[in-house]
GROMACS .gro file of C-alpha atoms in nm:
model
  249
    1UNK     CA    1   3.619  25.409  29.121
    2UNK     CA    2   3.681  25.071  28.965
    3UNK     CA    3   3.964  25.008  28.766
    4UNK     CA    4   3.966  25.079  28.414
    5UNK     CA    5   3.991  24.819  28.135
    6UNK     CA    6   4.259  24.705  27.866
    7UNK     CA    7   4.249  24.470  27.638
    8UNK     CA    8   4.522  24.201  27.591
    9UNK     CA    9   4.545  23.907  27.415
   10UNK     CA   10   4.351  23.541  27.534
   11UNK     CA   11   4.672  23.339  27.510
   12UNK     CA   12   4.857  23.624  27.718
   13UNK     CA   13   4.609  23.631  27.994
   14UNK     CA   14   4.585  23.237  27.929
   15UNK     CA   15   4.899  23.194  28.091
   16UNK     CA   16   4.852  23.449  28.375
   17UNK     CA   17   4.861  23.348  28.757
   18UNK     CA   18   4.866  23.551  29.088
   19UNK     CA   19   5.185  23.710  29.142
   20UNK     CA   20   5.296  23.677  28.767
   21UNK     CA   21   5.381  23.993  28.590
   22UNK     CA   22   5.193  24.102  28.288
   23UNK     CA   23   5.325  24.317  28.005
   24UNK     CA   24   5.092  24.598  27.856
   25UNK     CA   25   5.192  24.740  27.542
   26UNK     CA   26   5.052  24.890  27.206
   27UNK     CA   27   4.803  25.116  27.151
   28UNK     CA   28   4.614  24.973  27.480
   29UNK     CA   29   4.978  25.044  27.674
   30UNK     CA   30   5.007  25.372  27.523
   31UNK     CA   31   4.699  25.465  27.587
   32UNK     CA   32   4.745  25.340  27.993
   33UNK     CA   33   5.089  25.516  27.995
   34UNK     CA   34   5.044  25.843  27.800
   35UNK     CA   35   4.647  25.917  27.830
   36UNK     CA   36   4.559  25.777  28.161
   37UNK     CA   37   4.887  25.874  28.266
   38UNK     CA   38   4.856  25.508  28.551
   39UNK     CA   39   5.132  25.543  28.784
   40UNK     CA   40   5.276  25.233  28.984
   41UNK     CA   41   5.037  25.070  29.232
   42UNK     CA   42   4.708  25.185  29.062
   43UNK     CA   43   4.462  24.914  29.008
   44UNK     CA   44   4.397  24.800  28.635
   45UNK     CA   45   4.162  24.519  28.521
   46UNK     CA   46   4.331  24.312  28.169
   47UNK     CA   47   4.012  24.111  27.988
   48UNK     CA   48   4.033  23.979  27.620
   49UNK     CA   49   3.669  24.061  27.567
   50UNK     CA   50   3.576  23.716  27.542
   51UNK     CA   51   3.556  23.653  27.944
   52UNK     CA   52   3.878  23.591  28.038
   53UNK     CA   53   4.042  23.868  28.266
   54UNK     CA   54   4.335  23.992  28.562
   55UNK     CA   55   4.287  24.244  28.816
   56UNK     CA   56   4.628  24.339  28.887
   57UNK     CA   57   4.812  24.662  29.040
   58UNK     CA   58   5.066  24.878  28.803
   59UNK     CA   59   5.433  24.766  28.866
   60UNK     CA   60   5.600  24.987  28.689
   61UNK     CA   61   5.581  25.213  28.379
   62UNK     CA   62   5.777  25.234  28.075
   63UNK     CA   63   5.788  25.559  27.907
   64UNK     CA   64   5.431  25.621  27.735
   65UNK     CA   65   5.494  25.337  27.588
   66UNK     CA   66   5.374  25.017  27.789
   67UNK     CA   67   5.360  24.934  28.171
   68UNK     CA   68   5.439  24.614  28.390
   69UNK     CA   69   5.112  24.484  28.578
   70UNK     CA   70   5.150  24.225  28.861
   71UNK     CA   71   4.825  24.026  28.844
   72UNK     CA   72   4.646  24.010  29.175
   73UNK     CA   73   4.388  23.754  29.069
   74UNK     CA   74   4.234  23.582  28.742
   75UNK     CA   75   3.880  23.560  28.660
   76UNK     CA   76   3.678  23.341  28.410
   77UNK     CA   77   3.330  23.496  28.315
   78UNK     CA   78   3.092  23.218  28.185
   79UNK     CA   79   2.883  23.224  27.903
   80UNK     CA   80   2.560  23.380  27.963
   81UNK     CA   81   2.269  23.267  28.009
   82UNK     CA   82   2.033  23.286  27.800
   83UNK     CA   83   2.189  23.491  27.569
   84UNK     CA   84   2.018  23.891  27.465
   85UNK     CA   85   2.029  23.912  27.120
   86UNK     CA   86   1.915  24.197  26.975
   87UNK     CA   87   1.876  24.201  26.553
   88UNK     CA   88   1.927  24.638  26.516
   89UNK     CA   89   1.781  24.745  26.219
   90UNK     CA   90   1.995  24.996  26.043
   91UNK     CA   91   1.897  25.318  26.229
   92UNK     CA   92   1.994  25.690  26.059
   93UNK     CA   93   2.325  25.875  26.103
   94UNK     CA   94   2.564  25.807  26.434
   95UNK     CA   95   2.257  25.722  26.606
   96UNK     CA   96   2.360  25.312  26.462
   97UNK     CA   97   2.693  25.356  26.699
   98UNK     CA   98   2.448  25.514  27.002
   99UNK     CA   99   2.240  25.198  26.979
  100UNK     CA  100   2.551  24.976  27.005
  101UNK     CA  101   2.700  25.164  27.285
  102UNK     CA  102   2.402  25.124  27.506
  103UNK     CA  103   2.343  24.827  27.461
  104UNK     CA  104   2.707  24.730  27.539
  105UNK     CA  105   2.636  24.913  27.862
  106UNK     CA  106   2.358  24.719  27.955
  107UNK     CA  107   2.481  24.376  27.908
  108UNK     CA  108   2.353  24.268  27.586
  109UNK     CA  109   2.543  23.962  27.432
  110UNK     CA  110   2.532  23.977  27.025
  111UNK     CA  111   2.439  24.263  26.801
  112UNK     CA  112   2.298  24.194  26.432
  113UNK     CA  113   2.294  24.515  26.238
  114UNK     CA  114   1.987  24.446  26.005
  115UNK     CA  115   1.869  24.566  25.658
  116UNK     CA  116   1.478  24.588  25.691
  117UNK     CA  117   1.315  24.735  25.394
  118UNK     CA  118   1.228  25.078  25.539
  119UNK     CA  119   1.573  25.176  25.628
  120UNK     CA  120   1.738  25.486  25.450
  121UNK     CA  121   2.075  25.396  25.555
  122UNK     CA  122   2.233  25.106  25.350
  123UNK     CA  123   2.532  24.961  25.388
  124UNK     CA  124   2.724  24.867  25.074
  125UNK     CA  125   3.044  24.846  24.939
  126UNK     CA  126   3.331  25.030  25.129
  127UNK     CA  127   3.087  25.271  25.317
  128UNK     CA  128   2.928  24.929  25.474
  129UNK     CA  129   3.260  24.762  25.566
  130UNK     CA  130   3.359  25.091  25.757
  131UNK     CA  131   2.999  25.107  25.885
  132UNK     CA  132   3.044  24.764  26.045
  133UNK     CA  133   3.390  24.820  26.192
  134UNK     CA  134   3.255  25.185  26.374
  135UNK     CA  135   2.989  24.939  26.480
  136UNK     CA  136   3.258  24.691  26.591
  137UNK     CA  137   3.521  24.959  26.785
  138UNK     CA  138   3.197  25.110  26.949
  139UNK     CA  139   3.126  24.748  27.126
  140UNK     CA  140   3.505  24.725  27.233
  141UNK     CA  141   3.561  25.089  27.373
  142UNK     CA  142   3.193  25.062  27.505
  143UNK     CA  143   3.277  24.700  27.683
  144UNK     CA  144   3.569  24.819  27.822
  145UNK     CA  145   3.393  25.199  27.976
  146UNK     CA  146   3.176  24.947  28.116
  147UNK     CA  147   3.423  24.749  28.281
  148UNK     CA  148   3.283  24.417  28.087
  149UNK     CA  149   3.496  24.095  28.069
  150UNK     CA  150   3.299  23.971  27.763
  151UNK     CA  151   3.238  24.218  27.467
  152UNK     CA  152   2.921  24.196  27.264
  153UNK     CA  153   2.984  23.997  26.936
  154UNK     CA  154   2.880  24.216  26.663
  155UNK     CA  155   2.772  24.024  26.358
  156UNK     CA  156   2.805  24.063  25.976
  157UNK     CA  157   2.509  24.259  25.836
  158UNK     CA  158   2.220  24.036  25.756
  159UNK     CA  159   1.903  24.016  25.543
  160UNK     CA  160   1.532  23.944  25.581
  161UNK     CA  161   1.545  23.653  25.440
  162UNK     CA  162   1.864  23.576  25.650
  163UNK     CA  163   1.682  23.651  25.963
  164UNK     CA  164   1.393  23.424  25.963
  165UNK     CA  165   1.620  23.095  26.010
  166UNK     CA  166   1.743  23.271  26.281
  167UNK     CA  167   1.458  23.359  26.461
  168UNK     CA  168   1.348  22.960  26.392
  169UNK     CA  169   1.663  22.854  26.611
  170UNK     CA  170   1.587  23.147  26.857
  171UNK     CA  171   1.461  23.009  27.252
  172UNK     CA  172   1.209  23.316  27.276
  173UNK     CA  173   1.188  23.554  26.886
  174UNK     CA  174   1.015  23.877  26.947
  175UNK     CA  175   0.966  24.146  26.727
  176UNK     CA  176   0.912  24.459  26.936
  177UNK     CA  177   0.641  24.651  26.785
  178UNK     CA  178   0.426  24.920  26.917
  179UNK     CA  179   0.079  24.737  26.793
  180UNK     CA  180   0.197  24.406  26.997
  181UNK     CA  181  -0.108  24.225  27.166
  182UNK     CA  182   0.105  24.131  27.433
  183UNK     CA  183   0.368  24.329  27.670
  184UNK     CA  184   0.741  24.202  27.676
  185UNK     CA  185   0.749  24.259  28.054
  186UNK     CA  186   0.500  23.948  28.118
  187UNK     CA  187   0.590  23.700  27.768
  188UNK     CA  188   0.746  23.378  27.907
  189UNK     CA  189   1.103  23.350  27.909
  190UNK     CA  190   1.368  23.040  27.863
  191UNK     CA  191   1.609  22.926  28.100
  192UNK     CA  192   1.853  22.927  27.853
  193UNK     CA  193   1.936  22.944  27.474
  194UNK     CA  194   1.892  23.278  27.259
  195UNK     CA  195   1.619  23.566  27.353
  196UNK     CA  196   1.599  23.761  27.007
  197UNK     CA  197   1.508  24.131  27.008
  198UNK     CA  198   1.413  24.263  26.677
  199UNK     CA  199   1.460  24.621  26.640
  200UNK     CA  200   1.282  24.786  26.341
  201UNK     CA  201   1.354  25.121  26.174
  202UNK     CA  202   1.210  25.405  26.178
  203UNK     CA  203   0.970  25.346  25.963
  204UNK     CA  204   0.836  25.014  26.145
  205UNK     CA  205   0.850  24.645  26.050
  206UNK     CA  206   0.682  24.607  25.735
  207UNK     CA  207   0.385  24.382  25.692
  208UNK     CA  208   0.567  24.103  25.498
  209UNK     CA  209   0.833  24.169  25.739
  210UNK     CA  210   0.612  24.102  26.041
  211UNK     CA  211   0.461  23.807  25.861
  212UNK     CA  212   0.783  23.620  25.757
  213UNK     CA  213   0.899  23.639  26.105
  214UNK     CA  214   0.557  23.497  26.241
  215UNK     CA  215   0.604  23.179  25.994
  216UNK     CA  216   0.914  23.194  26.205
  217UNK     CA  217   0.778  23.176  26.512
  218UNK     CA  218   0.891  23.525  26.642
  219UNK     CA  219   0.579  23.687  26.819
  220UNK     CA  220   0.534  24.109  26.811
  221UNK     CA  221   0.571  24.222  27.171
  222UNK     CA  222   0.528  24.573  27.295
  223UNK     CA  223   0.729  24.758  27.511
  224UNK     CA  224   0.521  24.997  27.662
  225UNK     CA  225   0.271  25.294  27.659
  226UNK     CA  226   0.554  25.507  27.492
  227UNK     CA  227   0.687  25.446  27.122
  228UNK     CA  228   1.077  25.441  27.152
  229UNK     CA  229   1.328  25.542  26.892
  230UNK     CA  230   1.496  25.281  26.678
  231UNK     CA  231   1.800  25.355  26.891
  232UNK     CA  232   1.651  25.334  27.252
  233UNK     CA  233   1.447  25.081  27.188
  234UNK     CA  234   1.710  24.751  27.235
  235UNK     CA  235   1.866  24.935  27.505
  236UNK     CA  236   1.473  24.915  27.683
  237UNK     CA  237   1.419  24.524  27.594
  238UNK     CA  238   1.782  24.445  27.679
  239UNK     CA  239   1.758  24.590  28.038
  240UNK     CA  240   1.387  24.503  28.121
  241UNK     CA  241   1.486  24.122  28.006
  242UNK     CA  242   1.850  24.160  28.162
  243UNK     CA  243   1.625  24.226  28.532
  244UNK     CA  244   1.340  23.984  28.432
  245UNK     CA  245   1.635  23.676  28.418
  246UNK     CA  246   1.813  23.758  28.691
  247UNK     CA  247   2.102  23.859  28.502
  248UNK     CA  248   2.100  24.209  28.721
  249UNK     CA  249   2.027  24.048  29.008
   0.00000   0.00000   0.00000
């Protein structure tokens, strides 16, 4: 098995060299010392979730508290490139946090939860902030199950009308929608920059929708023969265009 992931702070791992000793302690110690129970000489892996990360051996444990980890060797992940962003509009239930954890899994880079106009769930007031920091927690524990160095960013809830500039900045917009002329496995893709996924409800992208983000450039692609859920359906763009740019190679 590979080792499992904690997170630490940048400027601690910033200052980290071969040899050094590295203190783990908090609620990521605690949970290395009292859940996984790590016992001296087992192999962890340290990462700040922004691509910076140790893989280090256990020195020594203290209590269920925290634990000592002598740092083996540092790694730097770059930024990737290009970028899978996938705009996820607000799906129903838990089935928002399934979406996110996928996707994590995959290797997609940014996340932009997304208030289309046929979507039941809304996110407002108090029930929207907590919405956003499930959303948020799910990336992080989801990174770190996938032994990822660099987290997906997950972005403040956004509009329509938000979404359209972004889609103008985007290297390749696509809307994924089951009525696209053209397949997503075949659409020409950019070297680098942003690849934007958008993800509609259940209810589909509406026409004005579908129109806005044309004057926007963003193209509707389909995916395949099947029509995916709201929830699978990043996860399926993420991976096909994760393979497609060599990212999986």
């Amino acid at each position: 098995m590979t080792a499992p992931v904690f997170v630490v702070e940048t400027a601690v791992l910033a200052a980290a060299a071969p040899g050094a000793l590295v203190r783990l302690d908090g609620a990521e110690g605690r949970h290395a010392a009292a859940v996984k129970r790590l016992e001296a000489g087992e192999a962890v892996t340290l990462a700040d979730g922004q691509g910076l990360g140790v893989d280090g051996t256990v020195a020594a444990v203290h209590g269920k508290d925290a634990l000592d980890v002598t740092v083996l060797e540092v790694r730097a992940e770059p930024e990737p490139s290009p970028r899978i962003v996938v705009v996820q509009a607000l799906p129903k239930g838990d089935r928002g946090e399934l979406a996110v954890e996928t996707m994590t899994e995959v290797g997609v880079d940014v996340v932009i939860p997304w208030a289309a106009s046929r979507c039941i769930t809304q996110w407002k007031g108090d029930r929207g902030a907590k919405a956003l920091a499930k959303w948020r927690a799910t990336a992080r524990e989801a990174g770190k199950q996938s032994r990822r160095l660099r987290f997906p960013e997950v972005r403040e809830l956004i509009t329509t009308r938000q979404l359209a500039p972004l889609l103008g900045q985007a290297a390749l917009a696509a809307v994924l929608h089951e009525d696209g002329a053209e397949p997503l496995a075949t659409a020409p893709l950019p070297g680098s920059g942003d690849i934007v996924l958008v993800v509609g409800p259940e209810g589909g992208v509406a026409p004005e929708e579908l129109a806005a983000f044309a004057e926007a450039g963003a193209k509707p692609y389909r995916l395949g023969p099947s029509v995916l859920r709201t929830s699978t359906a990043g996860v399926a763009a993420g991976a096909l265009l994760l393979g497609r740019t060599g990212r999986w190679s």
